[in-house]
Amino acid sequence: MMLLNPMMRRHAKALLAVVTALLVVTAILETHESYVNKLKDEFYKEHMTGPQAVINSACVLPRYEPYDPSIMHFIKSWPKIDCGSPQPPLTYVDDKGYLHINKTAVPKLKYPWEKLGCYHYEIIRLKNDDDRIKLGPGKVFFDPERLPHEFSVVRCLEEPRKKLIYETGYAQIKEMPKSLSNKSEAAARNGRVNALIFVFDSMSRLNFIRQLPKTSKFIQERVKGFVMEGLTKVGDNTYPNMLSLLSGFSASRYRNEKALRPFWGNASAPRGYFDDLPALWKNFSQNDYVTMFSEDFPKFTAFNYNAHGFKVPPTDYYMRPFWLAMENQKHRLSKDFRCYGNVPKYKFLLNYVKDFVCKMQKEGHAFFSLTFLTHLSHDHINSIKIIDDELLLFFESLEVLNVFRNSVVIIMGDHGNRFDPIRGTVIGRVEERMPFLAITLPPSLEHFRSSLAANSKILTSWHDVYEMLMDVAFNNLKAVSKVVRYGFKGLSLFRPIPSNRTCLQIGIPREYCVCWVEKELDVNDPKTKKTGETLVRILNEQLHQKDKKKLCTPLQLDSVKNAQKLMPSATVARRDDLSVITRITITVKPSNALLEGTLEAKALRGIYLVGNVNRLNKYGNQSDCVTDPTLALFCFCKRTA
Ligand SMILES: *[C@@H]1O[C@H](CO)[C@@H](O)[C@H](O)[C@H]1NC(C)=O
Ligand SMILES: *[C@@H]1O[C@H](CO)[C@@H](O)[C@H](O)[C@H]1NC(C)=O
Ligand SMILES: *[C@@H]1O[C@H](CO)[C@@H](O)[C@H](O)[C@H]1NC(C)=O
Ligand SMILES: *[C@@H]1O[C@H](CO)[C@@H](O)[C@H](O)[C@H]1NC(C)=O
Ligand SMILES: *[C@@H]1O[C@H](CO)[C@@H](O)[C@H](O)[C@H]1NC(C)=O
Ligand SMILES: *[C@@H]1O[C@H](CO)[C@@H](O)[C@H](O)[C@H]1NC(C)=O
């Protein structure tokens, strides 16, 4: 044995201590690691046992039939539009665009013809304002006359008393500046393909097929449209979905990265405008197209609901001022909210689109056209069916105008219905996430047919549709693309897309992903009930944090309506960080709110909430006391209790 002097001995002791400590730590770490591994293994084994263990595909799309017996009791007939006769039908426009007095209606008035004075007023959009209009001075109208303005209000008064007896509006396609006209004619001569988009608010694929059988048949059979069966929404309501379709941005990227801050959800914020949005109509303009944007229901349009829209009209043709003027008309309201005076509202929209397309095609301009129909499809799944015949006629008239021969036509919903009672069912939930999307190709793009057909069967999102439209805008229409992508996430639907992509890759949030292998859980199982209680606890924690003034009543679990376990398939499941999702729909007291939450569990993290909680029934005035839109979904104000 070596003799050590005291100094060396002290060093040796210290060294020994360090080595021992290291050994102990390593041992602990090793045990910890094997413990962690054991937990992960157990978690994996516990959950990866069902069908998910053998499915060999990244995404298993749900397959439901439009007429599944389990939802047929939600499909009902709907009252036809009946404007009644709130006022005599005093004026009309003929085929050539001339306004006339309806001479057959005049004798039915209580006043002689000479006592009637009819005037027209220009509808003027206020500068830098998307929400207000004014009327120009009234001009006497001589029958027949071509109205001089793009948008006009027409009124008839009983002269001596100046009593308003009739009021309506007319929208027509104004002349365009020569510079634009020259460019867009050249683009059309060069064979540029047009883009026409028609959006039905809240329209799922299954509901479109169910409610609009004639239109649907026309799209699929007559003009050979592809119906995209894997198209999934990227956000809850209209705004995030339209944003991605039109700009390639996700709502959160737009908010965070661009610092453009549209302040969606905060109408009192000063810069709630979207003029800076890199919307693809700008890219069509940049490529010499004439652009048009028309929407009904001005309160709830994509960029005005909870925001301020555009300071400057975003497109060459922009119908919004017309709708604002029509909303102001309070004279002799029809009892049917679907009418302005004696005319169904949808007619104003369809006629405008038809007139626009007609002018573009006849005069030979390349065009981009975007239309959004809301008031007939937003609230209920059944309400749209009453215009199937008119929609068929409308699309047939576009066919007569050769639209399907020189345009890519997109007919779509932005998302499925979010409030109709069908939303409470398993199929209704899938429908909410999977909007209708049909795409037709002109003969010059036949070479994209096979890719489009293949892509119609796989998972896709609005980011892909954005890429496809940008291809059209930039004439990137050869079999092989010149660019990888214009936006951030998508791939053009014109070309082959790998079938193994995941929701995450294409901007579909976990809570809307439809790729999981689903297993229905027993609502009576105490474990399921416990998950429901966990959701309520998390919601109450959020209330506790956000509701500083303590205006909302704490919630209590009332019942679990249904719950599903969602598992990745074996192809994408990773033992190391397997996550198991439970989607659960509950009702709570005292508000009777129907809430759907998505909870995730991991081997080492326990259970936590992911994404938004959805409110599946309307909250009405329950949450009047709060303004925060996320709080409003589940706050039940104390004063109403
Ligand atoms: C003209 O008035 C008659 C009688 O009220 C009505 O039946 C007809 O539909 C009206 N025509 C137009 C084009 O509005
Ligand atoms: C448009 O084209 C016409 C004829 O080609 C030409 O005379 C005119 O100067 C052009 N106008 C503009 C504004 O480019
Ligand atoms: C909304 O915007 C206003 C004005 O900028 C601001 O004072 C307020 O805090 C914002 N509210 C929310 C909930 O962000
Ligand atoms: C599309 O338009 C936006 C807005 O003008 C612009 O920022 C963007 O660069 C354009 N995209 C391409 C590929 O030119
Ligand atoms: C999909 O398949 C491609 C080619 O086989 C592969 O490179 C890629 O990693 C796969 N992606 C996923 C998410 O599995
Ligand atoms: C809330 O709405 C309900 C039903 O529409 C109505 O009966 C009730 O009086 C309203 N309560 C308040 C406080 O406005």
XYZ file of C-alpha atoms and ligand atoms in Angstrom:
725
model
C 0.000 0.000 0.000
C 1.276 3.338 -0.903
C 1.826 5.820 1.813
C 0.149 9.107 1.212
C 0.952 12.325 2.906
C -2.028 14.063 4.564
C -2.392 16.526 1.728
C -2.577 13.761 -0.879
C -4.926 11.827 1.346
C -7.342 14.721 1.445
C -7.256 14.939 -2.337
C -7.850 11.232 -2.657
C -10.844 11.430 -0.341
C -12.319 14.248 -2.321
C -11.763 12.360 -5.537
C -13.391 9.299 -4.110
C -16.384 11.352 -3.041
C -16.758 12.825 -6.510
C -16.486 9.427 -8.174
C -19.021 7.936 -5.803
C -21.384 10.832 -6.364
C -21.033 10.403 -10.120
C -21.732 6.708 -9.855
C -24.824 7.359 -7.787
C -26.089 10.022 -10.193
C -25.468 7.749 -13.171
C -27.288 4.961 -11.428
C -30.212 7.253 -10.663
C -30.251 8.554 -14.202
C -30.171 5.038 -15.555
C -33.006 3.928 -13.325
C -34.854 7.083 -14.246
C -34.313 6.445 -17.922
C -35.459 2.875 -17.701
C -38.390 4.077 -15.634
C -39.284 6.633 -18.305
C -38.908 4.017 -20.984
C -41.106 1.675 -19.044
C -43.793 4.346 -18.750
C -43.589 5.083 -22.465
C -43.745 1.389 -23.288
C -46.745 0.851 -21.090
C -48.498 3.889 -22.519
C -47.777 2.730 -26.051
C -48.947 -0.816 -25.359
C -52.069 0.375 -23.603
C -53.139 2.546 -26.517
C -51.711 1.091 -29.688
C -53.747 -2.078 -29.628
C -56.804 -1.430 -31.766
C -57.078 -1.121 -35.538
C -54.597 1.762 -35.420
C -51.813 -0.747 -34.806
C -52.140 -2.238 -38.275
C -53.274 0.670 -40.454
C -50.543 1.488 -42.872
C -51.343 5.033 -43.926
C -50.677 8.447 -42.426
C -54.259 9.587 -42.774
C -57.417 7.550 -42.639
C -60.131 9.789 -44.054
C -63.602 9.330 -42.629
C -66.010 7.935 -45.210
C -69.637 8.810 -44.698
C -72.562 8.815 -47.064
C -74.647 11.982 -47.532
C -77.793 9.984 -46.764
C -76.564 7.981 -43.801
C -79.682 6.769 -41.931
C -78.326 8.081 -38.620
C -78.657 11.705 -39.716
C -81.696 11.573 -41.974
C -83.984 13.003 -39.290
C -82.025 16.275 -39.477
C -82.810 16.635 -43.172
C -86.026 18.592 -43.525
C -87.868 20.569 -46.120
C -87.541 24.326 -45.838
C -90.007 27.155 -46.495
C -89.667 28.649 -49.956
C -88.771 32.301 -50.190
C -91.930 34.376 -50.105
C -91.288 38.095 -50.312
C -95.023 38.842 -50.304
C -95.913 42.246 -51.733
C -94.477 44.747 -49.289
C -94.553 47.350 -52.091
C -95.787 47.475 -55.681
C -93.164 46.146 -58.149
C -92.692 49.529 -59.753
C -89.424 49.245 -61.683
C -87.430 46.660 -63.593
C -84.355 46.487 -65.799
C -84.639 44.999 -69.300
C -82.142 42.705 -71.055
C -80.207 45.671 -72.421
C -79.731 47.226 -69.016
C -82.425 49.945 -69.289
C -84.529 50.778 -66.278
C -88.299 50.945 -66.801
C -91.392 51.777 -64.847
C -93.569 48.698 -64.659
C -96.645 50.028 -66.453
C -98.826 47.118 -65.378
C -98.142 47.837 -61.727
C -98.958 51.543 -61.958
C -102.739 51.248 -62.483
C -102.928 49.222 -59.288
C -101.678 52.192 -57.274
C -104.053 54.402 -55.435
C -102.510 57.425 -57.176
C -102.620 58.465 -60.803
C -99.409 58.061 -62.810
C -98.758 61.830 -62.920
C -98.573 61.939 -59.151
C -95.713 59.482 -59.125
C -92.107 60.703 -59.097
C -89.269 58.235 -59.414
C -85.666 59.146 -58.614
C -82.325 57.448 -58.699
C -79.408 58.105 -56.336
C -75.815 57.091 -56.656
C -74.547 54.849 -53.841
C -71.242 56.410 -52.796
C -68.690 54.587 -50.679
C -67.169 56.914 -48.074
C -63.444 57.418 -48.513
C -61.290 54.923 -46.595
C -64.327 53.343 -45.041
C -65.672 49.849 -45.679
C -68.737 50.236 -43.496
C -70.435 53.431 -44.541
C -71.986 54.816 -47.677
C -73.981 57.881 -48.602
C -76.461 58.597 -51.359
C -75.836 61.183 -54.043
C -78.534 63.737 -54.931
C -81.802 62.333 -56.311
C -82.230 62.622 -60.080
C -85.591 62.316 -61.772
C -85.745 59.121 -63.693
C -87.174 59.067 -67.238
C -88.454 55.754 -68.554
C -86.469 54.126 -70.141
C -83.072 55.137 -68.893
C -79.688 53.550 -68.427
C -78.666 54.231 -64.856
C -75.432 56.214 -64.910
C -73.853 54.705 -61.794
C -72.359 51.380 -60.770
C -74.685 51.127 -57.767
C -77.944 53.032 -57.438
C -80.893 53.321 -55.147
C -84.218 53.907 -56.897
C -87.148 55.447 -55.066
C -90.647 56.408 -56.096
C -92.581 59.034 -54.192
C -96.180 60.033 -54.256
C -95.439 63.575 -55.395
C -97.503 66.143 -53.550
C -96.895 64.538 -50.186
C -93.413 63.220 -50.961
C -94.470 59.945 -49.464
C -92.064 57.089 -50.181
C -94.001 54.272 -51.787
C -91.255 52.221 -53.400
C -87.551 51.624 -52.899
C -84.999 49.237 -54.393
C -81.426 49.134 -55.684
C -79.578 48.294 -58.877
C -76.042 47.052 -59.338
C -74.387 47.084 -62.730
C -70.929 46.464 -64.083
C -69.251 49.840 -64.540
C -66.900 50.719 -67.394
C -63.311 49.981 -66.554
C -60.356 52.309 -67.092
C -58.809 51.959 -70.527
C -55.418 51.001 -69.092
C -56.911 48.013 -67.247
C -59.085 47.095 -70.180
C -56.093 47.055 -72.561
C -54.033 44.850 -70.256
C -56.758 42.362 -69.429
C -57.720 42.042 -73.096
C -54.118 41.247 -73.955
C -54.016 38.662 -71.158
C -57.178 37.022 -72.472
C -55.803 37.013 -76.032
C -52.721 35.263 -74.688
C -54.958 32.472 -73.456
C -54.711 33.254 -69.749
C -56.995 31.019 -67.702
C -59.598 32.818 -65.544
C -60.442 31.931 -61.949
C -63.990 31.917 -60.668
C -64.694 31.053 -57.023
C -68.155 30.678 -55.558
C -68.325 30.127 -51.795
C -71.302 28.919 -49.792
C -70.863 29.808 -46.137
C -70.894 26.792 -43.777
C -71.343 24.176 -46.499
C -69.950 20.700 -45.981
C -69.301 18.295 -48.806
C -72.049 15.948 -47.706
C -74.544 18.756 -47.215
C -73.910 20.212 -50.655
C -74.546 16.836 -52.266
C -77.625 16.317 -50.105
C -79.254 19.739 -50.397
C -78.288 20.738 -53.926
C -78.634 17.507 -55.886
C -79.259 19.208 -59.247
C -76.402 21.665 -58.933
C -74.180 18.918 -57.627
C -74.995 16.662 -60.576
C -74.281 19.505 -62.977
C -70.890 20.169 -61.376
C -69.818 16.540 -61.265
C -71.320 15.217 -64.485
C -71.941 18.042 -66.884
C -68.771 20.089 -66.292
C -66.729 17.188 -64.878
C -65.777 18.852 -61.614
C -63.628 17.008 -59.106
C -65.049 16.885 -55.609
C -62.161 16.917 -53.150
C -63.004 14.302 -50.540
C -60.136 15.006 -48.142
C -60.377 18.802 -47.934
C -60.302 19.804 -44.264
C -60.746 23.203 -42.687
C -57.810 24.987 -41.065
C -59.694 27.095 -38.518
C -63.019 27.412 -36.803
C -65.025 29.963 -38.743
C -64.961 31.869 -42.046
C -62.009 34.152 -41.376
C -59.098 31.709 -40.836
C -60.265 29.501 -43.674
C -60.690 32.305 -46.175
C -57.423 33.844 -45.032
C -55.488 30.667 -45.844
C -57.290 30.151 -49.126
C -56.706 33.739 -50.228
C -53.235 34.460 -48.864
C -51.525 31.206 -47.888
C -51.182 32.564 -44.349
C -52.539 30.829 -41.296
C -54.409 33.206 -39.010
C -51.708 32.948 -36.352
C -48.841 33.486 -38.781
C -50.587 36.523 -40.203
C -51.110 37.913 -36.710
C -47.609 37.208 -35.434
C -45.206 37.312 -38.297
C -46.432 40.027 -40.601
C -47.073 42.445 -37.771
C -49.948 43.604 -39.952
C -52.263 42.972 -37.046
C -55.754 42.899 -38.426
C -56.993 42.712 -34.826
C -59.567 40.194 -35.659
C -61.814 39.797 -32.658
C -61.263 43.348 -31.513
C -63.461 45.785 -33.399
C -62.335 48.698 -31.269
C -58.708 48.294 -32.295
C -57.562 51.129 -34.538
C -55.968 49.186 -37.380
C -58.540 46.522 -38.080
C -58.026 46.774 -41.837
C -56.893 44.176 -44.329
C -55.523 46.385 -47.083
C -52.054 44.931 -46.510
C -53.237 41.352 -46.805
C -51.242 39.710 -49.609
C -54.484 38.349 -51.010
C -54.200 36.515 -54.277
C -56.508 38.921 -56.094
C -53.454 41.239 -55.950
C -51.443 38.592 -57.726
C -54.139 38.257 -60.373
C -54.102 42.063 -60.768
C -50.334 41.996 -60.998
C -50.803 39.627 -63.941
C -53.297 41.875 -65.740
C -56.530 40.257 -64.617
C -59.697 42.209 -63.809
C -60.738 41.327 -60.235
C -64.133 41.136 -58.575
C -65.271 40.385 -55.022
C -68.939 40.152 -54.041
C -70.533 39.033 -50.794
C -74.056 39.192 -49.402
C -74.825 39.784 -45.715
C -72.466 42.741 -45.105
C -72.385 42.378 -41.329
C -70.881 38.928 -41.411
C -68.466 39.012 -44.313
C -65.041 37.427 -43.976
C -63.025 40.587 -43.402
C -65.646 42.802 -41.771
C -67.033 40.616 -39.023
C -65.218 41.829 -35.893
C -62.917 43.900 -38.085
C -63.028 46.835 -40.479
C -62.501 45.288 -43.896
C -60.627 47.380 -46.446
C -59.987 51.107 -46.598
C -59.572 51.015 -50.336
C -61.757 48.644 -52.384
C -59.657 45.470 -52.617
C -60.715 44.546 -56.142
C -61.599 46.386 -59.355
C -65.230 45.437 -58.856
C -66.405 45.385 -55.258
C -70.068 44.943 -54.428
C -70.087 45.750 -50.730
C -71.369 49.368 -50.939
C -74.453 48.099 -52.748
C -75.282 45.628 -49.958
C -74.746 48.274 -47.290
C -77.250 50.522 -49.082
C -79.759 47.676 -49.348
C -79.418 46.923 -45.633
C -80.338 50.552 -44.959
C -83.632 50.285 -46.807
C -86.276 50.068 -44.180
C -89.255 50.979 -46.318
C -91.882 48.245 -46.487
C -89.617 45.450 -45.325
C -90.638 42.052 -46.515
C -91.747 39.692 -43.777
C -89.220 37.261 -45.220
C -85.700 38.249 -44.159
C -84.390 36.629 -47.342
C -85.815 39.504 -49.413
C -85.156 43.170 -49.996
C -88.624 44.553 -50.741
C -90.142 42.233 -53.322
C -86.897 40.682 -54.538
C -85.069 37.703 -53.006
C -81.605 38.810 -51.899
C -79.770 35.990 -53.647
C -80.958 37.356 -57.001
C -78.967 40.553 -56.544
C -75.831 38.508 -55.934
C -76.264 35.958 -58.717
C -77.250 38.626 -61.245
C -74.198 40.691 -60.402
C -71.838 37.746 -60.877
C -73.570 36.798 -64.110
C -73.374 40.384 -65.409
C -69.709 40.600 -64.477
C -68.793 37.330 -66.150
C -70.894 38.200 -69.180
C -69.091 41.496 -69.658
C -65.669 39.898 -69.141
C -66.344 37.096 -71.588
C -68.060 39.196 -74.250
C -65.421 41.919 -74.189
C -62.600 39.411 -73.737
C -60.915 40.262 -70.422
C -58.963 37.869 -68.214
C -60.753 37.867 -64.835
C -60.679 36.731 -61.219
C -64.088 36.454 -59.581
C -64.811 35.690 -55.913
C -68.350 35.429 -54.566
C -69.572 34.558 -51.102
C -73.161 33.576 -50.348
C -73.978 33.536 -46.632
C -77.557 34.325 -45.733
C -79.038 31.155 -47.238
C -76.589 28.650 -45.830
C -75.048 29.902 -42.611
C -77.480 29.044 -39.854
C -79.150 25.823 -40.924
C -78.134 22.889 -43.068
C -81.508 22.728 -44.820
C -82.055 26.365 -45.793
C -79.996 26.334 -49.000
C -82.016 23.626 -50.741
C -84.758 26.045 -51.832
C -82.496 27.561 -54.479
C -81.152 24.375 -56.064
C -83.086 25.122 -59.271
C -81.872 28.725 -59.407
C -78.285 27.693 -58.749
C -78.480 25.131 -61.507
C -79.738 27.840 -63.873
C -76.998 30.160 -62.692
C -74.202 27.681 -63.352
C -75.816 26.728 -66.652
C -75.771 30.375 -67.650
C -72.058 30.483 -66.837
C -71.637 27.467 -69.088
C -73.404 29.322 -71.895
C -70.921 32.142 -71.327
C -68.089 29.657 -71.925
C -66.768 30.010 -68.392
C -65.994 26.316 -68.054
C -63.953 26.451 -71.250
C -61.482 29.142 -70.233
C -61.534 29.193 -66.425
C -60.725 27.161 -63.376
C -63.998 27.150 -61.446
C -64.059 26.485 -57.711
C -67.332 25.872 -55.918
C -66.875 25.464 -52.192
C -67.891 25.903 -48.571
C -65.500 27.607 -46.159
C -66.210 25.068 -43.399
C -69.212 22.926 -42.517
C -72.146 23.998 -40.389
C -71.154 24.855 -36.830
C -74.504 25.342 -35.121
C -77.163 23.190 -36.723
C -78.414 20.332 -34.504
C -76.666 17.849 -36.825
C -73.395 19.165 -35.367
C -74.094 17.083 -32.251
C -73.671 13.845 -34.215
C -70.510 12.022 -35.246
C -71.188 12.701 -38.940
C -72.135 16.322 -38.255
C -68.806 16.826 -36.542
C -66.912 15.457 -39.518
C -69.041 17.634 -41.805
C -68.145 20.738 -39.820
C -64.488 20.022 -40.546
C -64.840 18.991 -44.171
C -66.253 21.685 -46.442
C -67.396 21.131 -49.990
C -64.800 21.797 -52.659
C -65.280 21.114 -56.345
C -62.828 22.141 -59.028
C -63.369 22.167 -62.778
C -60.617 22.394 -65.375
C -60.816 24.046 -68.782
C -59.726 21.924 -71.777
C -56.335 23.677 -71.869
C -55.540 22.150 -68.463
C -56.547 18.576 -69.270
C -53.027 17.471 -68.386
C -53.827 18.101 -64.700
C -56.821 15.763 -64.633
C -55.104 12.655 -63.345
C -53.278 14.482 -60.530
C -56.422 16.303 -59.507
C -58.325 13.017 -59.501
C -55.698 11.376 -57.279
C -55.548 14.422 -54.987
C -59.315 14.362 -54.578
C -58.919 11.202 -52.487
C -56.250 12.383 -50.041
C -55.939 14.865 -47.203
C -55.799 18.462 -48.486
C -56.300 21.948 -47.048
C -56.917 25.533 -48.198
C -53.152 26.005 -48.403
C -53.147 23.608 -51.356
C -55.975 25.459 -53.057
C -54.050 28.710 -52.588
C -51.040 27.190 -54.364
C -53.237 26.023 -57.205
C -54.807 29.454 -57.654
C -51.387 31.097 -57.591
C -50.389 28.717 -60.383
C -53.272 30.161 -62.383
C -52.374 33.767 -61.498
C -48.754 33.279 -62.586
C -49.523 31.040 -65.544
C -47.446 28.308 -63.923
C -49.395 25.680 -65.780
C -46.900 23.287 -67.305
C -46.826 19.689 -66.126
C -43.726 20.449 -64.059
C -43.969 23.449 -61.738
C -41.537 26.355 -61.861
C -41.799 26.937 -58.106
C -41.807 24.730 -55.031
C -44.529 26.776 -53.394
C -45.781 30.348 -53.248
C -46.996 30.222 -49.642
C -45.817 28.299 -46.613
C -47.448 24.914 -46.414
C -49.457 23.800 -49.387
C -48.800 22.040 -52.648
C -50.694 22.832 -55.817
C -53.532 20.403 -56.444
C -52.607 20.362 -60.123
C -49.642 18.082 -59.544
C -49.025 14.857 -57.640
C -49.042 15.284 -53.861
C -47.480 12.689 -51.518
C -50.333 10.771 -49.969
C -48.634 10.394 -46.585
C -48.796 14.018 -45.407
C -50.150 14.815 -41.984
C -52.596 17.452 -40.723
C -49.794 19.369 -39.048
C -47.833 19.707 -42.286
C -50.683 21.438 -44.094
C -51.954 23.697 -41.364
C -54.873 21.675 -40.050
C -54.968 22.113 -36.244
C -55.101 18.944 -34.214
C -58.646 19.577 -33.035
C -59.924 19.603 -36.623
C -57.780 16.774 -37.941
C -59.866 13.940 -39.354
C -57.008 11.499 -39.897
C -57.139 9.752 -36.585
C -58.368 6.268 -36.056
C -61.419 6.932 -33.906
C -62.874 4.795 -31.191
C -66.171 5.692 -29.542
C -65.895 5.688 -25.727
C -68.625 4.585 -23.368
C -70.150 7.721 -21.823
C -71.082 5.754 -18.719
C -67.533 4.630 -18.060
C -66.257 6.468 -14.948
C -63.011 7.188 -16.831
C -64.954 9.074 -19.503
C -66.815 11.045 -16.872
C -63.499 11.918 -15.260
C -62.249 13.307 -18.571
C -65.402 15.456 -18.712
C -64.651 16.754 -15.233
C -61.091 17.512 -16.272
C -62.387 19.632 -19.137
C -64.718 21.547 -16.804
C -61.856 22.087 -14.350
C -59.671 23.524 -17.122
C -62.473 25.805 -18.297
C -63.011 27.048 -14.758
C -59.287 27.717 -14.471
C -59.464 29.788 -17.651
C -62.435 31.683 -16.273
C -60.526 32.240 -13.068
C -57.577 33.684 -14.998
C -59.313 35.781 -17.610
C -62.474 36.863 -15.866
C -60.800 39.334 -13.544
C -64.019 41.031 -12.540
C -65.614 37.714 -11.626
C -68.601 38.249 -13.873
C -69.034 34.611 -14.898
C -70.534 31.767 -12.915
C -68.276 28.721 -12.362
C -69.363 25.765 -14.487
C -70.316 22.281 -13.431
C -70.395 19.114 -15.484
C -73.965 18.209 -16.333
C -73.532 15.270 -18.718
C -71.119 13.687 -21.149
C -72.817 13.535 -24.562
C -70.167 11.565 -26.390
C -66.452 10.973 -26.368
C -63.946 9.487 -28.745
C -60.419 8.286 -28.422
C -58.324 9.396 -31.384
C -55.209 7.472 -32.246
C -52.551 7.950 -34.874
C -52.071 5.020 -37.215
C -49.052 2.779 -36.815
C -47.288 4.572 -39.686
C -47.056 7.861 -37.858
C -47.263 6.794 -34.201
C -43.917 7.153 -32.428
C -43.298 5.205 -29.251
C -41.213 8.051 -27.867
C -43.838 10.724 -27.807
C -47.098 9.013 -28.534
C -50.014 11.298 -27.878
C -53.524 10.112 -27.314
C -56.364 12.482 -27.931
C -59.742 12.338 -26.299
C -62.444 14.444 -27.851
C -65.330 14.937 -25.530
C -68.676 16.693 -25.835
C -70.325 17.739 -22.609
C -73.112 19.879 -21.295
C -72.517 22.111 -18.311
C -74.657 23.769 -15.693
C -76.043 26.363 -15.329
C -75.737 27.537 -18.942
C -76.692 24.303 -20.662
C -73.794 25.024 -22.993
C -72.844 22.172 -25.303
C -69.055 22.190 -25.384
C -66.569 20.115 -27.281
C -63.002 19.933 -26.058
C -59.935 18.105 -27.266
C -57.674 16.752 -24.544
C -54.312 15.233 -25.110
C -52.463 12.765 -22.929
C -48.819 11.732 -23.118
C -46.944 9.145 -21.116
C -45.125 11.734 -19.020
C -47.391 14.731 -19.174
C -50.782 13.675 -17.942
C -53.814 15.193 -19.602
C -54.186 18.755 -20.928
C -56.359 20.790 -23.273
C -55.292 21.414 -26.865
C -56.679 24.037 -29.248
C -60.017 25.761 -28.930
C -63.008 24.528 -27.043
C -65.965 24.674 -29.415
C -69.364 25.887 -28.351
C -71.909 23.832 -30.276
C -75.073 25.664 -29.336
C -75.629 29.390 -29.453
C -74.748 31.426 -26.398
C -77.175 34.216 -27.177
C -77.046 36.825 -24.422
C -75.628 34.485 -21.739
C -72.226 36.097 -21.971
C -73.265 39.720 -22.527
C -71.100 40.800 -19.601
C -67.770 39.893 -21.259
C -66.206 41.035 -24.532
C -63.299 38.606 -24.875
C -64.510 36.366 -27.722
C -62.959 33.203 -26.247
C -64.496 33.847 -22.861
C -67.864 34.598 -24.434
C -68.067 31.005 -25.632
C -68.515 29.579 -22.174
C -69.068 32.431 -19.746
C -72.469 32.441 -18.092
C -72.949 35.915 -16.656
C -73.907 36.038 -13.035
C -76.733 38.508 -13.544
C -78.585 36.139 -15.869
C -78.249 33.282 -13.398
C -95.133 44.416 -63.082
O -96.298 44.544 -62.301
C -97.175 43.425 -62.403
C -98.441 43.779 -61.657
O -98.174 44.126 -60.324
C -96.505 42.205 -61.862
O -97.367 41.080 -61.983
C -95.216 41.961 -62.674
O -94.513 40.856 -62.100
C -94.340 43.194 -62.641
N -93.223 42.997 -63.553
C -91.949 43.120 -63.184
C -90.907 42.892 -64.233
O -91.622 43.395 -62.028
C -55.341 51.081 -75.188
O -55.205 50.511 -76.466
C -55.569 51.401 -77.525
C -55.576 50.640 -78.863
O -54.682 49.587 -78.836
C -54.582 52.562 -77.538
O -54.908 53.468 -78.551
C -54.681 53.280 -76.190
O -53.702 54.317 -76.099
C -54.456 52.328 -75.025
N -54.765 53.025 -73.791
C -54.058 52.895 -72.678
C -54.463 53.746 -71.525
O -53.135 52.131 -72.571
C -58.741 46.197 -28.411
O -58.114 47.333 -28.956
C -58.102 48.447 -28.084
C -57.540 49.642 -28.839
O -56.264 49.347 -29.292
C -57.282 48.086 -26.859
O -57.285 49.183 -25.965
C -57.887 46.884 -26.171
O -57.077 46.474 -25.103
C -58.017 45.736 -27.152
N -58.767 44.662 -26.519
C -58.323 43.402 -26.543
C -59.214 42.411 -25.877
O -57.269 43.065 -27.079
C -48.461 38.308 -54.518
O -48.942 39.584 -54.116
C -48.438 40.034 -52.884
C -49.131 41.328 -52.529
O -48.993 42.264 -53.540
C -46.928 40.213 -52.971
O -46.433 40.602 -51.729
C -46.326 38.877 -53.396
O -44.943 39.045 -53.574
C -46.971 38.369 -54.666
N -46.460 37.041 -54.974
C -45.639 36.807 -55.977
C -45.200 35.400 -56.144
O -45.278 37.678 -56.771
C -43.744 10.448 -46.952
O -43.105 9.672 -47.953
C -41.928 10.253 -48.455
C -41.441 9.404 -49.632
O -41.714 8.057 -49.415
C -40.905 10.349 -47.320
O -39.704 10.926 -47.798
C -41.478 11.211 -46.206
O -40.618 11.246 -45.098
C -42.833 10.678 -45.755
N -43.432 11.628 -44.837
C -44.106 11.279 -43.747
C -44.677 12.377 -42.938
O -44.258 10.116 -43.407
C -81.778 36.826 -23.029
O -82.449 36.245 -24.113
C -83.571 35.483 -23.711
C -84.117 34.737 -24.912
O -83.870 35.406 -26.105
C -84.625 36.423 -23.090
O -85.748 35.692 -22.679
C -83.982 37.096 -21.894
O -84.873 38.039 -21.365
C -82.678 37.786 -22.263
N -82.058 38.240 -21.055
C -81.445 39.413 -20.947
C -80.858 39.721 -19.619
O -81.373 40.197 -21.875
